[in-house]
Short mmCIF file of C-alpha atoms in Angstrom, two decimals:
data_model
loop_
_atom_site.label_atom_id
_atom_site.label_comp_id
_atom_site.label_asym_id
_atom_site.label_seq_id
_atom_site.Cartn_x
_atom_site.Cartn_y
_atom_site.Cartn_z
CA ALA A 1 117.57 -254.05 -49.65
CA ALA A 2 113.65 -254.76 -50.90
CA GLY A 3 112.82 -251.63 -49.72
CA GLY A 4 115.43 -249.76 -51.59
CA ALA A 5 114.31 -251.71 -54.83
CA LEU A 6 110.44 -251.49 -54.37
CA ALA A 7 111.53 -246.81 -53.48
CA SER A 8 113.40 -246.54 -56.32
CA SER A 9 111.07 -248.76 -58.86
CA ALA A 10 108.05 -246.17 -57.48
CA VAL A 11 110.32 -243.42 -58.40
CA ILE A 12 110.36 -245.20 -62.07
CA ALA A 13 106.55 -245.75 -62.40
CA GLU A 14 106.41 -242.58 -61.15
CA ALA A 15 108.68 -240.55 -63.67
CA ILE A 16 107.17 -242.91 -66.30
CA GLN A 17 104.09 -241.60 -66.15
CA ILE A 18 104.54 -237.80 -66.13
CA ALA A 19 106.77 -238.32 -68.78
CA GLY A 20 103.71 -240.01 -70.56
CA THR A 21 101.56 -237.44 -69.64
CA GLY A 22 103.12 -234.40 -70.74
CA VAL A 23 102.96 -236.24 -74.46
CA LEU A 24 99.93 -237.14 -74.01
CA PHE A 25 98.63 -233.68 -73.92
CA VAL A 26 100.79 -232.11 -76.33
CA TRP A 27 99.16 -234.93 -78.75
CA ALA A 28 95.08 -234.34 -77.64
CA GLN A 29 96.53 -230.80 -78.75
CA GLN A 30 97.38 -231.24 -81.70
CA PHE A 31 94.09 -233.80 -82.42
CA THR A 32 91.29 -231.26 -81.40
CA GLY A 33 93.20 -228.21 -82.27
CA ALA A 34 92.88 -226.97 -79.20
CA GLU A 35 95.02 -223.45 -77.87
CA SER A 36 97.06 -225.19 -74.92
CA PRO A 37 96.52 -228.08 -72.54
CA VAL A 38 93.62 -226.96 -70.18
CA GLU A 39 91.42 -226.39 -73.80
CA ALA A 40 92.11 -230.19 -74.40
CA VAL A 41 90.50 -231.31 -71.01
CA SER A 42 87.73 -229.25 -71.99
CA LEU A 43 87.08 -229.88 -75.08
CA MET A 44 87.11 -234.32 -73.82
CA ILE A 45 85.00 -232.74 -70.50
CA ASP A 46 82.47 -231.45 -73.39
CA PHE A 47 82.05 -234.56 -75.50
CA LEU A 48 81.99 -236.99 -72.66
CA GLN A 49 79.01 -235.20 -71.43
CA GLN A 50 77.18 -234.81 -74.61
CA SER A 51 77.78 -238.73 -75.25
CA GLY A 52 75.19 -239.58 -73.01
CA ALA A 53 75.19 -242.82 -71.45
CA ALA A 54 78.28 -243.46 -73.59
CA GLY A 55 80.46 -241.37 -71.71
CA TYR A 56 80.42 -243.20 -69.05
CA GLY A 57 82.04 -246.14 -71.07
CA TYR A 58 84.39 -244.16 -72.55
CA PHE A 59 85.69 -242.96 -69.82
CA ALA A 60 85.63 -245.80 -67.51
CA ALA A 61 88.19 -247.49 -70.94
CA ALA A 62 90.43 -244.74 -70.66
CA MET A 63 90.88 -244.87 -67.14
CA ILE A 64 90.81 -248.68 -66.77
CA PHE A 65 93.29 -248.11 -69.31
CA PHE A 66 95.88 -245.88 -68.35
CA GLN A 67 95.50 -247.28 -64.33
CA VAL A 68 97.03 -251.47 -66.16
CA ILE A 69 98.76 -250.19 -68.88
CA PRO A 70 100.01 -246.85 -66.36
CA VAL A 71 101.80 -244.76 -69.20
CA ALA A 72 100.83 -241.50 -68.20
CA ALA A 73 98.58 -240.76 -65.75
CA ALA A 74 94.86 -241.29 -65.32
CA PHE A 75 95.03 -238.57 -62.35
CA VAL A 76 94.06 -235.82 -65.33
CA LEU A 77 90.72 -238.55 -65.66
CA THR A 78 90.10 -238.56 -61.66
CA VAL A 79 89.98 -234.26 -61.59
CA SER A 80 87.67 -234.22 -64.60
CA ALA A 81 85.00 -236.34 -63.10
CA GLY A 82 83.61 -234.69 -61.34
CA ALA A 83 83.51 -231.48 -63.92
CA ILE A 84 81.97 -234.74 -66.28
CA PHE A 85 79.83 -236.36 -64.20
CA GLY A 86 79.24 -234.36 -60.43
CA ALA A 87 80.60 -235.28 -57.59
CA VAL A 88 78.19 -238.14 -56.30
CA LYS A 89 78.33 -239.66 -59.81
CA GLY A 90 82.15 -238.97 -60.48
CA THR A 91 83.11 -240.47 -57.27
CA ALA A 92 81.45 -243.60 -57.48
CA THR A 93 82.42 -244.18 -61.29
CA VAL A 94 86.45 -243.35 -60.76
CA LEU A 95 85.87 -246.06 -57.77
CA THR A 96 84.35 -248.65 -59.34
CA CYS A 97 86.94 -248.08 -61.94
CA SER A 98 90.06 -248.34 -59.91
CA THR A 99 88.87 -250.93 -57.99
CA ILE A 100 88.42 -252.95 -61.39
CA SER A 101 91.82 -251.50 -63.00
CA ALA A 102 93.50 -252.52 -59.53
CA SER A 103 91.65 -256.17 -59.84
CA ILE A 104 92.84 -256.74 -63.31
CA SER A 105 96.68 -255.79 -62.69
CA PHE A 106 96.70 -257.84 -59.31
CA LEU A 107 95.51 -260.74 -60.99
CA ILE A 108 98.20 -260.54 -64.10
CA ALA A 109 100.90 -260.32 -61.58
CA ARG A 110 99.73 -263.04 -59.39
CA ASN A 111 98.79 -265.48 -62.33
CA LEU A 112 102.57 -264.32 -64.54
CA LEU A 113 105.06 -263.09 -62.32
CA ARG A 114 104.24 -264.67 -58.48
CA GLU A 115 105.59 -267.79 -58.99
CA LYS A 116 108.78 -266.89 -60.98
CA LEU A 117 109.41 -264.20 -57.70
CA LEU A 118 108.90 -267.27 -55.69
CA GLU A 119 111.85 -269.05 -56.77
CA THR A 120 113.99 -266.15 -57.31
CA THR A 121 113.25 -266.08 -53.50
CA GLN A 122 113.31 -269.53 -52.76
CA GLU A 123 116.62 -270.20 -50.67
CA SER A 124 115.60 -266.67 -48.26
CA LYS A 125 114.33 -268.14 -45.81
CA GLN A 126 112.97 -264.88 -43.86
CA PHE A 127 110.67 -264.00 -47.36
CA ARG A 128 109.46 -267.66 -47.35
CA ALA A 129 108.27 -267.23 -43.47
CA ILE A 130 106.88 -263.18 -44.05
CA ASP A 131 105.14 -264.75 -46.79
CA ALA A 132 103.61 -267.34 -45.55
CA ALA A 133 102.68 -265.34 -42.56
CA PHE A 134 100.87 -262.89 -45.30
CA GLY A 135 99.26 -266.27 -46.90
CA ASP A 136 97.59 -266.91 -43.51
CA ALA A 137 97.16 -263.98 -41.95
CA SER A 138 93.21 -263.26 -41.62
CA PHE A 139 90.75 -261.87 -44.32
CA SER A 140 90.45 -258.74 -41.40
CA THR A 141 94.05 -258.07 -41.30
CA SER A 142 94.34 -258.22 -44.74
CA LEU A 143 91.84 -255.93 -45.44
CA THR A 144 92.93 -253.54 -42.73
CA LEU A 145 96.86 -253.44 -44.83
CA ILE A 146 95.22 -253.01 -47.98
CA THR A 147 93.03 -250.06 -46.28
CA LEU A 148 95.44 -248.33 -44.79
CA LEU A 149 98.14 -248.71 -47.45
CA ARG A 150 95.58 -247.51 -50.03
CA LEU A 151 94.99 -244.16 -47.60
CA SER A 152 98.87 -243.26 -47.85
CA PRO A 153 100.15 -241.67 -50.96
CA VAL A 154 103.51 -243.19 -50.54
CA LEU A 155 102.75 -245.98 -52.56
CA PRO A 156 101.71 -245.24 -56.43
CA PHE A 157 98.51 -246.60 -57.22
CA ALA A 158 99.34 -248.43 -60.57
CA TRP A 159 102.30 -249.91 -59.47
CA ALA A 160 100.91 -251.00 -56.33
CA ASN A 161 99.04 -253.25 -57.56
CA TYR A 162 100.95 -255.46 -58.79
CA VAL A 163 103.04 -254.78 -56.14
CA PHE A 164 99.74 -256.51 -54.24
CA GLY A 165 99.95 -259.10 -56.73
CA LEU A 166 102.98 -260.76 -55.88
CA SER A 167 101.74 -261.03 -52.27
CA PRO A 168 99.56 -263.63 -50.84
CA VAL A 169 97.14 -261.30 -50.06
CA PRO A 170 93.55 -262.66 -50.75
CA LEU A 171 92.24 -260.93 -54.02
CA PRO A 172 89.18 -259.85 -51.71
CA ALA A 173 90.43 -258.19 -49.30
CA PHE A 174 92.34 -256.70 -52.00
CA SER A 175 89.64 -255.37 -54.10
CA ILE A 176 86.83 -254.51 -50.22
CA GLY A 177 90.61 -252.80 -48.95
CA THR A 178 91.38 -250.60 -52.84
CA PHE A 179 87.32 -249.75 -52.77
CA VAL A 180 87.25 -248.19 -49.24
CA GLY A 181 90.64 -247.09 -48.85
CA CYS A 182 90.48 -245.10 -51.61
CA LEU A 183 86.67 -243.26 -51.00
CA PRO A 184 88.28 -240.14 -48.82
CA ALA A 185 91.16 -239.78 -51.42
CA VAL A 186 88.60 -240.14 -54.63
CA ALA A 187 85.44 -238.39 -53.22
CA GLY A 188 87.82 -234.89 -52.39
CA TYR A 189 89.87 -234.76 -55.90
CA VAL A 190 86.68 -235.70 -57.96
CA SER A 191 84.06 -232.88 -54.95
CA ALA A 192 87.28 -230.33 -56.21
CA GLY A 193 87.11 -230.88 -59.93
CA GLN A 194 83.52 -229.82 -60.56
CA VAL A 195 85.15 -226.37 -59.35
CA GLY A 196 88.10 -226.57 -61.37
CA ALA A 197 91.39 -229.21 -61.95
CA GLU A 198 93.80 -226.45 -61.07
CA ILE A 199 91.96 -225.90 -57.58
CA ALA A 200 91.71 -229.59 -56.83
CA VAL A 201 95.29 -230.35 -57.88
CA ASN A 202 96.37 -227.35 -55.37
CA GLY A 203 93.99 -227.75 -52.54
CA ALA A 204 93.98 -230.95 -52.59
CA GLU A 205 98.03 -231.73 -52.71
CA SER A 206 98.39 -228.66 -50.11
CA ASN A 207 95.94 -229.38 -47.48
CA PRO A 208 97.52 -230.39 -44.08
CA LEU A 209 94.51 -233.02 -42.81
CA VAL A 210 94.93 -234.89 -46.14
CA LEU A 211 98.87 -234.80 -46.14
CA GLY A 212 98.10 -235.49 -41.77
CA LEU A 213 96.07 -238.94 -42.79
CA GLY A 214 98.28 -240.42 -45.20
CA ILE A 215 101.11 -239.81 -43.27
CA ALA A 216 99.43 -242.04 -40.15
CA ALA A 217 97.92 -244.28 -42.82
CA THR A 218 101.67 -245.23 -43.63
CA LEU A 219 102.41 -245.33 -40.27
CA GLY A 220 99.43 -247.45 -39.51
CA ALA A 221 100.20 -250.01 -42.58
CA ILE A 222 104.04 -250.69 -41.32
CA THR A 223 102.75 -251.18 -38.06
CA VAL A 224 100.40 -254.03 -39.43
CA ALA A 225 102.84 -255.45 -41.74
CA GLY A 226 105.94 -255.63 -39.26
CA ASN A 227 103.80 -257.43 -36.99
CA ILE A 228 103.10 -260.03 -38.75
CA ALA A 229 106.59 -260.60 -40.51
CA THR A 230 108.09 -260.03 -37.20
CA ASP A 231 106.02 -262.61 -35.38
CA ALA A 232 106.26 -265.22 -38.56
CA LEU A 233 109.91 -264.89 -38.39
CA LYS A 234 110.10 -265.09 -34.56
CA ASP A 235 108.39 -268.33 -34.75
CA LEU A 236 110.87 -270.06 -37.10
CA ASP A 237 113.49 -268.77 -34.76
CA LEU A 238 114.89 -266.54 -37.59
CA ASP A 239 116.95 -263.90 -37.85
CA LEU A 240 116.83 -260.68 -39.97
CA ASN A 241 120.15 -260.15 -40.39
CA GLU A 242 121.06 -263.86 -41.63
#
């Protein structure tokens, strides 16, 4: 039931971002007077390149905003980063912004929402056992789990940040795991962005190696999480079906 609820909320989150991105493209086209959304993106790239050091600040502010408040997909900025800053600087910029925004969302959920979650689930022995087990998990185990989940294509980035904040996973493990786990995908998208946004989108999504890595990471994360949860319930002699 919990898995179904999380999956449903992920789909809703993605739908909101897709709709918001469409609205943002229309607004950008009207604001810049461009003839198409592609031209609007091109004008954005030119503006940031001509802004020098300030361009990094503008880019970071926009990316962090759209990842903390996911009303539109920040993926457009990720793809454009290579064309704006180059592959190396673009990858470093996107990873830094993503780690910062993820940590902000994590802390919002941890400080404002987690206590309410624990209150509503206080009657569930299963949830309490699993929550305690993740809280007692070693740093390396938590880091491995977050890294694997970040490599997975299943969880929407901005949405997952808040979900992780509801867990007892420590912030350092979350932040480091986010940086490391996002590195392969971000580097691929940003590097492809030097060639063009269209190539970045089509090529990355159709690449069987990227898809295979994501599936393997998902299975690995499920295995790690499942082992922790199962051991916790066995220690308390609890039945998942209770």
